[in-house]
PDB file of C-alpha atoms in Angstrom:
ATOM      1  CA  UNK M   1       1.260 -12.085 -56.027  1.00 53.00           C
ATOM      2  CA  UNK M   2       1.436 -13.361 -52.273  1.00 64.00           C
ATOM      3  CA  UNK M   3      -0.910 -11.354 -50.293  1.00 70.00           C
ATOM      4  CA  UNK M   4       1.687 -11.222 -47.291  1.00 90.00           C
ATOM      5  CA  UNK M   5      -1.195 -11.824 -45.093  1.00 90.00           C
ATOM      6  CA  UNK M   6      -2.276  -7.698 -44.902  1.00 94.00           C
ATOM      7  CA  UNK M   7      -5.798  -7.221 -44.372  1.00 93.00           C
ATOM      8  CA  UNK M   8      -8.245  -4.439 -44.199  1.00 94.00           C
ATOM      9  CA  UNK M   9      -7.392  -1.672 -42.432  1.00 95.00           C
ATOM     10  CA  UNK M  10      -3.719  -2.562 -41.684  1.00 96.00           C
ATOM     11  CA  UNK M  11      -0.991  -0.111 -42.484  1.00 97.00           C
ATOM     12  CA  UNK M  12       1.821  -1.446 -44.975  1.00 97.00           C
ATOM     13  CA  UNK M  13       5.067  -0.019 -46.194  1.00 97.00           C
ATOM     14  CA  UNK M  14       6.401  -1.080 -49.409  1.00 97.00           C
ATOM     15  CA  UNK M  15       9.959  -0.066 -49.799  1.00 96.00           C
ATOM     16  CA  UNK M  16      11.676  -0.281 -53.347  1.00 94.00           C
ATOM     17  CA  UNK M  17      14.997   0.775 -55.322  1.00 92.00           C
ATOM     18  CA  UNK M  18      16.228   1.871 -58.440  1.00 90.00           C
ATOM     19  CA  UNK M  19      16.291  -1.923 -59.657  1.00 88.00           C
ATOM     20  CA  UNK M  20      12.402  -2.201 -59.767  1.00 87.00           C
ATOM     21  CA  UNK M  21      10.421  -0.295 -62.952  1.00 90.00           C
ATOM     22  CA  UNK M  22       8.057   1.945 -61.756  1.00 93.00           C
ATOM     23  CA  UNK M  23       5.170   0.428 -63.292  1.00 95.00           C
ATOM     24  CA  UNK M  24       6.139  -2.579 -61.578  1.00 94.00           C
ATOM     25  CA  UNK M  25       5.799  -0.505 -58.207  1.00 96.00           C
ATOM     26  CA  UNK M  26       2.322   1.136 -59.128  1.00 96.00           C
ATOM     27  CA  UNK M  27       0.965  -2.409 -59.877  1.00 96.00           C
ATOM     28  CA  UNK M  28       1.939  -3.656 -56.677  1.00 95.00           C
ATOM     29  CA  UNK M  29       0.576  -0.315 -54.834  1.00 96.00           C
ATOM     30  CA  UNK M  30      -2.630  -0.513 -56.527  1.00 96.00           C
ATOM     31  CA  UNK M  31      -2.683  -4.601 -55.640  1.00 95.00           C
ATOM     32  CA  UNK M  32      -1.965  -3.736 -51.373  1.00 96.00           C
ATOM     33  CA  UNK M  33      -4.434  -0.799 -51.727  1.00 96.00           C
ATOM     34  CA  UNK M  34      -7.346  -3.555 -52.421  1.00 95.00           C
ATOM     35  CA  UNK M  35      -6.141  -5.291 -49.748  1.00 95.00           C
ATOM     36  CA  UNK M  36      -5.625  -2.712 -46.867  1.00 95.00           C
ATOM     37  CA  UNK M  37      -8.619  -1.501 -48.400  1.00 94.00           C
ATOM     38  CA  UNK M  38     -10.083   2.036 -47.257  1.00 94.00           C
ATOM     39  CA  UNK M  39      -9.484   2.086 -43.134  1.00 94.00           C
ATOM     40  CA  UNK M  40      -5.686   1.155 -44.490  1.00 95.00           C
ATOM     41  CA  UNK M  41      -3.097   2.706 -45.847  1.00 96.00           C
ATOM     42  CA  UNK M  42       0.089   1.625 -48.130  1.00 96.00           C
ATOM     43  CA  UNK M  43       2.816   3.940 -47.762  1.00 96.00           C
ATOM     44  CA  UNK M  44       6.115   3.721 -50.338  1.00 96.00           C
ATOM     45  CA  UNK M  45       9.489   4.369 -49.558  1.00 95.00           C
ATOM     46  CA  UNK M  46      13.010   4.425 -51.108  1.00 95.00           C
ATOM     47  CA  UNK M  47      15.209   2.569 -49.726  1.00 94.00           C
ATOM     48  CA  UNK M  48      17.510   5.314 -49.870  1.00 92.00           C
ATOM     49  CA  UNK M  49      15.701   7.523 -48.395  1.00 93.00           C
ATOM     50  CA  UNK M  50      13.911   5.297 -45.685  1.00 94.00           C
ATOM     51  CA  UNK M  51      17.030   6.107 -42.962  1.00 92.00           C
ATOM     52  CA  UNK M  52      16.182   9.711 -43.704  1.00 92.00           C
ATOM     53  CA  UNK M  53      12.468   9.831 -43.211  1.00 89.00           C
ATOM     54  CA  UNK M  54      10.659  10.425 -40.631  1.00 87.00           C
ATOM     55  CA  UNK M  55       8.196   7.357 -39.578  1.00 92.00           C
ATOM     56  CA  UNK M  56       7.692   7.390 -36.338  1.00 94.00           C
ATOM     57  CA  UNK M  57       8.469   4.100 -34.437  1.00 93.00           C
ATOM     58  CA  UNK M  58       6.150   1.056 -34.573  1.00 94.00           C
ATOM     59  CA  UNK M  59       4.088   2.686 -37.255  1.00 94.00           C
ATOM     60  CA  UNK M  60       3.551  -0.393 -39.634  1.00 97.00           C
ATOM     61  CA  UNK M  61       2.032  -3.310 -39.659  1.00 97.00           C
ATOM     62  CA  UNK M  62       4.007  -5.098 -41.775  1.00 97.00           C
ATOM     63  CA  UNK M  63       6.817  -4.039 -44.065  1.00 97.00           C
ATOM     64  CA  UNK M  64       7.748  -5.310 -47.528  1.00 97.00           C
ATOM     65  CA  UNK M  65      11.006  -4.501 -49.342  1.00 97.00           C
ATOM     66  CA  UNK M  66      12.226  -6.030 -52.293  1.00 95.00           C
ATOM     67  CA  UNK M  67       9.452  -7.278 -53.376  1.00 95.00           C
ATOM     68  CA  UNK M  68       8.800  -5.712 -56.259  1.00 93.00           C
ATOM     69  CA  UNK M  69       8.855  -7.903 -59.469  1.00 89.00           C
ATOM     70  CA  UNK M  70      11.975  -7.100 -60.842  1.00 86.00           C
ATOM     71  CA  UNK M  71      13.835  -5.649 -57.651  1.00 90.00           C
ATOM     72  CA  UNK M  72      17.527  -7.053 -56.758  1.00 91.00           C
ATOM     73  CA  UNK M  73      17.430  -4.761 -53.124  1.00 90.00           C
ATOM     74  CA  UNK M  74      20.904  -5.361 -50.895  1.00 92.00           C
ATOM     75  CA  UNK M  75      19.394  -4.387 -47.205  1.00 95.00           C
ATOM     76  CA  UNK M  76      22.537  -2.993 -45.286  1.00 93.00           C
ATOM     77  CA  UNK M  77      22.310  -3.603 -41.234  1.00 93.00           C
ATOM     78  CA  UNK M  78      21.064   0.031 -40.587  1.00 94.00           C
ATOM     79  CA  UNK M  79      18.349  -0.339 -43.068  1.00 95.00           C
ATOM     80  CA  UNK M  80      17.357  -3.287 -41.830  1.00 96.00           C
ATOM     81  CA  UNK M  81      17.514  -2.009 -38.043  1.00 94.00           C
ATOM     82  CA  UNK M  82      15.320   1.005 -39.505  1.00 96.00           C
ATOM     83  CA  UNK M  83      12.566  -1.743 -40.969  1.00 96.00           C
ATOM     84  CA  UNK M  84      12.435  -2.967 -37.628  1.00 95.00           C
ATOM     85  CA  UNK M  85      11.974   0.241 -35.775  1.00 95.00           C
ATOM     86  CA  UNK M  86       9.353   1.196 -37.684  1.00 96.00           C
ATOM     87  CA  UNK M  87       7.403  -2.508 -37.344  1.00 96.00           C
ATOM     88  CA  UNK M  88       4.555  -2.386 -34.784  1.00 96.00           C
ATOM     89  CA  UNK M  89       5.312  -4.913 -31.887  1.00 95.00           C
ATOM     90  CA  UNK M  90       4.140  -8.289 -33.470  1.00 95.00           C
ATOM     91  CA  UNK M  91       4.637  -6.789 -37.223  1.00 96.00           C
ATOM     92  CA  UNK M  92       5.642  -8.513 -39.719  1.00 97.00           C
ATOM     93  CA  UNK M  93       8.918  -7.858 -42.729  1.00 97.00           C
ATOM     94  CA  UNK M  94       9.244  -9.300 -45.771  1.00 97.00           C
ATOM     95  CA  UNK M  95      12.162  -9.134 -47.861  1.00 96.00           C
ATOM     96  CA  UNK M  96      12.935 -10.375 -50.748  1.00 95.00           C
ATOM     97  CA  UNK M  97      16.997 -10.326 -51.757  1.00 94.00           C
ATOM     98  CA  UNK M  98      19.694 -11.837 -54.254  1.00 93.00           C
ATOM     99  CA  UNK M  99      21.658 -14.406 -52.031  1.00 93.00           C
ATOM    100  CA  UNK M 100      25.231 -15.875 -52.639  1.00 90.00           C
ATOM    101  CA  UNK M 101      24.759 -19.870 -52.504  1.00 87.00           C
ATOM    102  CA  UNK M 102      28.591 -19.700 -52.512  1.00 80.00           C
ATOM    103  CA  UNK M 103      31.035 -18.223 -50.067  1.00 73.00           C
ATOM    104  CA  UNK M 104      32.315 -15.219 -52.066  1.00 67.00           C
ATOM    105  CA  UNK M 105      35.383 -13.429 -50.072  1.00 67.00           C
ATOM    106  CA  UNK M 106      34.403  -9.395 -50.021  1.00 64.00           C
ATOM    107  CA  UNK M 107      30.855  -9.815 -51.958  1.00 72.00           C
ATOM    108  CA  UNK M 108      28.358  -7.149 -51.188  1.00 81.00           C
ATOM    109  CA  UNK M 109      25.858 -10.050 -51.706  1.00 87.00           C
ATOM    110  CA  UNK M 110      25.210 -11.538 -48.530  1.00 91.00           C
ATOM    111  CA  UNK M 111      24.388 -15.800 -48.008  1.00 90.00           C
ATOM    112  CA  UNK M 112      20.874 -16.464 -47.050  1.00 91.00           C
ATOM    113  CA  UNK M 113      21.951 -17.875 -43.729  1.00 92.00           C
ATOM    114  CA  UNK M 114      24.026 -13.754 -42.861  1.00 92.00           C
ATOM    115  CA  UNK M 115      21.022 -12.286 -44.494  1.00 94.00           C
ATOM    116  CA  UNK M 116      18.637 -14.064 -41.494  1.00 94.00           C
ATOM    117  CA  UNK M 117      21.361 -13.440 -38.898  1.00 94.00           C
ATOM    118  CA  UNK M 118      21.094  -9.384 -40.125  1.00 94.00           C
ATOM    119  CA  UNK M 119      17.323  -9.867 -39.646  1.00 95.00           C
ATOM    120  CA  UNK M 120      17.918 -11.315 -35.850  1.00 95.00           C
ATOM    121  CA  UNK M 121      20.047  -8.782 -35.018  1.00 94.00           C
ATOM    122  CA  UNK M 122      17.919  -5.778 -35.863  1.00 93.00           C
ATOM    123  CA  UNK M 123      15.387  -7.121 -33.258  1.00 92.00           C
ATOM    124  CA  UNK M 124      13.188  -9.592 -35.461  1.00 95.00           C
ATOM    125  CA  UNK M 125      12.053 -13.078 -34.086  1.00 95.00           C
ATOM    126  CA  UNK M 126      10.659 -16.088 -35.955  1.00 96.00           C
ATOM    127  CA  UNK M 127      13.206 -15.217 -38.685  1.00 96.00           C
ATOM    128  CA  UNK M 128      12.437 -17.952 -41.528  1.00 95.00           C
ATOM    129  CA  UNK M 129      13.403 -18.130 -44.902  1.00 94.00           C
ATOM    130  CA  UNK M 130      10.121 -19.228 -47.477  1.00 94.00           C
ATOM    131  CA  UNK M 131      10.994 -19.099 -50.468  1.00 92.00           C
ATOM    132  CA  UNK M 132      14.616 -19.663 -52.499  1.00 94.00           C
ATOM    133  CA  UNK M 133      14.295 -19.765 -56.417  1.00 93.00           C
ATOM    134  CA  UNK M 134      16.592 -19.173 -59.409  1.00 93.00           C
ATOM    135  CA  UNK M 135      17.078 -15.100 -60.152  1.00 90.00           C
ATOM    136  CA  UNK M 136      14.943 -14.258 -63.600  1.00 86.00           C
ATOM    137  CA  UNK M 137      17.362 -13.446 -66.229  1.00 86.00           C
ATOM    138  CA  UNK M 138      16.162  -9.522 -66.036  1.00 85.00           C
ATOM    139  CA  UNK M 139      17.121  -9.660 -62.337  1.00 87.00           C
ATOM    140  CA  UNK M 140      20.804 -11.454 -63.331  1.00 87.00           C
ATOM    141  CA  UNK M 141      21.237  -8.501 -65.181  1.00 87.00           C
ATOM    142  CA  UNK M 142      20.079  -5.963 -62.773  1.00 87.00           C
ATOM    143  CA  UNK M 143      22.642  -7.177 -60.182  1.00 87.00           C
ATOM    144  CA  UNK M 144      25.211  -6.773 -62.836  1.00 87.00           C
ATOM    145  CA  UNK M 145      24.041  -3.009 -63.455  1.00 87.00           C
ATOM    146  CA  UNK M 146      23.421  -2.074 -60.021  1.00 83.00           C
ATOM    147  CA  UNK M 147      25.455  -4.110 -57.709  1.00 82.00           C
ATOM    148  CA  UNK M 148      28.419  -4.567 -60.256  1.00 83.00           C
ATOM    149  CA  UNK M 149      27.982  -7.981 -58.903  1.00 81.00           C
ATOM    150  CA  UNK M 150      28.582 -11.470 -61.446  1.00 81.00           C
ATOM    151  CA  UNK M 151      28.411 -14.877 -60.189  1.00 81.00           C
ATOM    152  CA  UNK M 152      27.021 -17.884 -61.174  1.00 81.00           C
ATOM    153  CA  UNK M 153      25.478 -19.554 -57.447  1.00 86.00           C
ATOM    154  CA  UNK M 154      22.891 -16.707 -57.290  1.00 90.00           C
ATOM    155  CA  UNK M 155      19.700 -17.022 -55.957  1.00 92.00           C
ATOM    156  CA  UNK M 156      16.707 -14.913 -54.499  1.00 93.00           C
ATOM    157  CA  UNK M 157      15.490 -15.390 -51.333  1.00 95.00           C
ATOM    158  CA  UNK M 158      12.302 -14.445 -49.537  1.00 95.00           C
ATOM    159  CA  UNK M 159      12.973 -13.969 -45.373  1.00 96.00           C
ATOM    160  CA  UNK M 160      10.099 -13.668 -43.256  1.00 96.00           C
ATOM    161  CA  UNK M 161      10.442 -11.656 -39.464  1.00 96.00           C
ATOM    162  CA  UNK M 162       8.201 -10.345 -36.732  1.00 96.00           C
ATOM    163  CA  UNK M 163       8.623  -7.661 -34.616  1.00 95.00           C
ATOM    164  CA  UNK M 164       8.429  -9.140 -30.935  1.00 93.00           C
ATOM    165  CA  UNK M 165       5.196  -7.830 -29.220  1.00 89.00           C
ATOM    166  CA  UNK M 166       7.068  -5.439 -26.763  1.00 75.00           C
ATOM    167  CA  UNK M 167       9.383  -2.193 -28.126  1.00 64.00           C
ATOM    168  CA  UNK M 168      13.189  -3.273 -28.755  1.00 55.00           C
ATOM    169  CA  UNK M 169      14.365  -1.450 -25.490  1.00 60.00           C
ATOM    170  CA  UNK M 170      11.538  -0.682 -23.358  1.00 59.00           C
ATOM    171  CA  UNK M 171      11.891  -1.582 -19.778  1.00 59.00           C
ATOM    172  CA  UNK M 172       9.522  -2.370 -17.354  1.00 59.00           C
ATOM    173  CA  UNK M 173       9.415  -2.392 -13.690  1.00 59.00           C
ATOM    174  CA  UNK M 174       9.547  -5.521 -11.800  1.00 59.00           C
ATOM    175  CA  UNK M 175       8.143  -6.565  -8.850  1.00 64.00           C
ATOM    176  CA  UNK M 176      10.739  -8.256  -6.815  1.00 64.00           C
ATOM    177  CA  UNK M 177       9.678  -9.467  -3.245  1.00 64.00           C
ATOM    178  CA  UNK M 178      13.176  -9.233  -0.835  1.00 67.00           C
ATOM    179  CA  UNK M 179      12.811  -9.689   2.611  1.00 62.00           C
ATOM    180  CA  UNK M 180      15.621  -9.074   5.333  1.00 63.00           C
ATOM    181  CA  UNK M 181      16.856 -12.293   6.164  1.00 60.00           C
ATOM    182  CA  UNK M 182      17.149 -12.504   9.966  1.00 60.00           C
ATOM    183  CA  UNK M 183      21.242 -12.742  10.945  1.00 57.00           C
ATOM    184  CA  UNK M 184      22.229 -15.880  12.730  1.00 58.00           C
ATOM    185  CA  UNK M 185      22.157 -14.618  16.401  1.00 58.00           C
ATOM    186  CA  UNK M 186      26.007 -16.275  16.842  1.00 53.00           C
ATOM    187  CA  UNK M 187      26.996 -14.512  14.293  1.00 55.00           C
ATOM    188  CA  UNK M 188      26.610 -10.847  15.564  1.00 53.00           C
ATOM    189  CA  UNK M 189      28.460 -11.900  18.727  1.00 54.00           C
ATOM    190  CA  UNK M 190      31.392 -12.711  16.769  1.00 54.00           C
ATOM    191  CA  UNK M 191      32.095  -9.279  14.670  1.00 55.00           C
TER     192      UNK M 191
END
């Protein structure tokens, strides 16, 4: 298992589906737990309930979905935007998600290259792909069962963002010097 780079004391949110077994999910719980280790905390979400909970914003310091051995996750825009939200400025997402190699007209399955363009878009930077590998036979199937998805150019890919270090939104004042430019002295004569 990649430790995802969580350390003591940082607060993690693991968000799964329906496509993951729940021992699958406990082992990876149990796993983070050693690593956030007692001033942390791992918190676990559905992903169909995560637009429907209520995190407050910038209350993680990283956020992993999909990554649950088994999981075949689709992340739709306003899940994704909801990921970010709740990302501290300078957290960190990782998703992991079945990816079309081919163009497929009306496929729920996105390409890796729309599935980073979703990530920029919900307010992530240094959006990066690291990983691409063939889907596991189990998770063929589970996109069969739970996407009602079949194709052949299939692979799963692991997308990396950060939260920027400032709030999506948040304005701050700036301090703009503007002097009165004296007027031409011919020119006020001429008006």
């Amino acid at each position: 298992m990649a430790d995802f780079g969580i350390s003591a004391g940082q607060v993690v949110a693991v968000v799964w589906d329906t496509s993951s077994s729940v021992e699958a999910l406990k082992d990876l719980v149990e796993k983070l737990q050693v690593l956030t280790g007692d001033e942390g905390r791992v918190s676990v979400e559905n992903i169909n309930q995560l637009l429907q909970s209520a995190h407050k914003e910038s209350s993680f310091d990283i956020v992993l979905s999909g990554v649950v051995p088994g999981s075949t996750t689709l992340h739709s825009t306003e899940t994704l935007a909801e990921m970010a939200r709740i990302l501290r400025p300078g957290g960190c997402l990782f998703l992991k998600e079945p990816v079309e190699t081919a163009l497929v007209n009306n496929s729920k399955v996105k390409t890796a290259s729309k599935l980073c363009s979703a990530l920029t878009l919900s307010g992530l930077v240094e959006v990066k792909e690291l990983q691409r590998e063939p889907l596991s036979p189990e998770e063929i199937q589970s996109v069969r069962d739970h996407l009602g998805h079949e194709s052949d150019s299939l692979l799963s890919v692991q997308i990396t963002g950060k939260k920027p270090n400032f709030e999506v939104g948040s304005s701050s004042q700036l301090k703009l010097s503007i002097a009165k430019k004296p007027s031409p002295s011919g020119l006020s004569h001429m008006i």
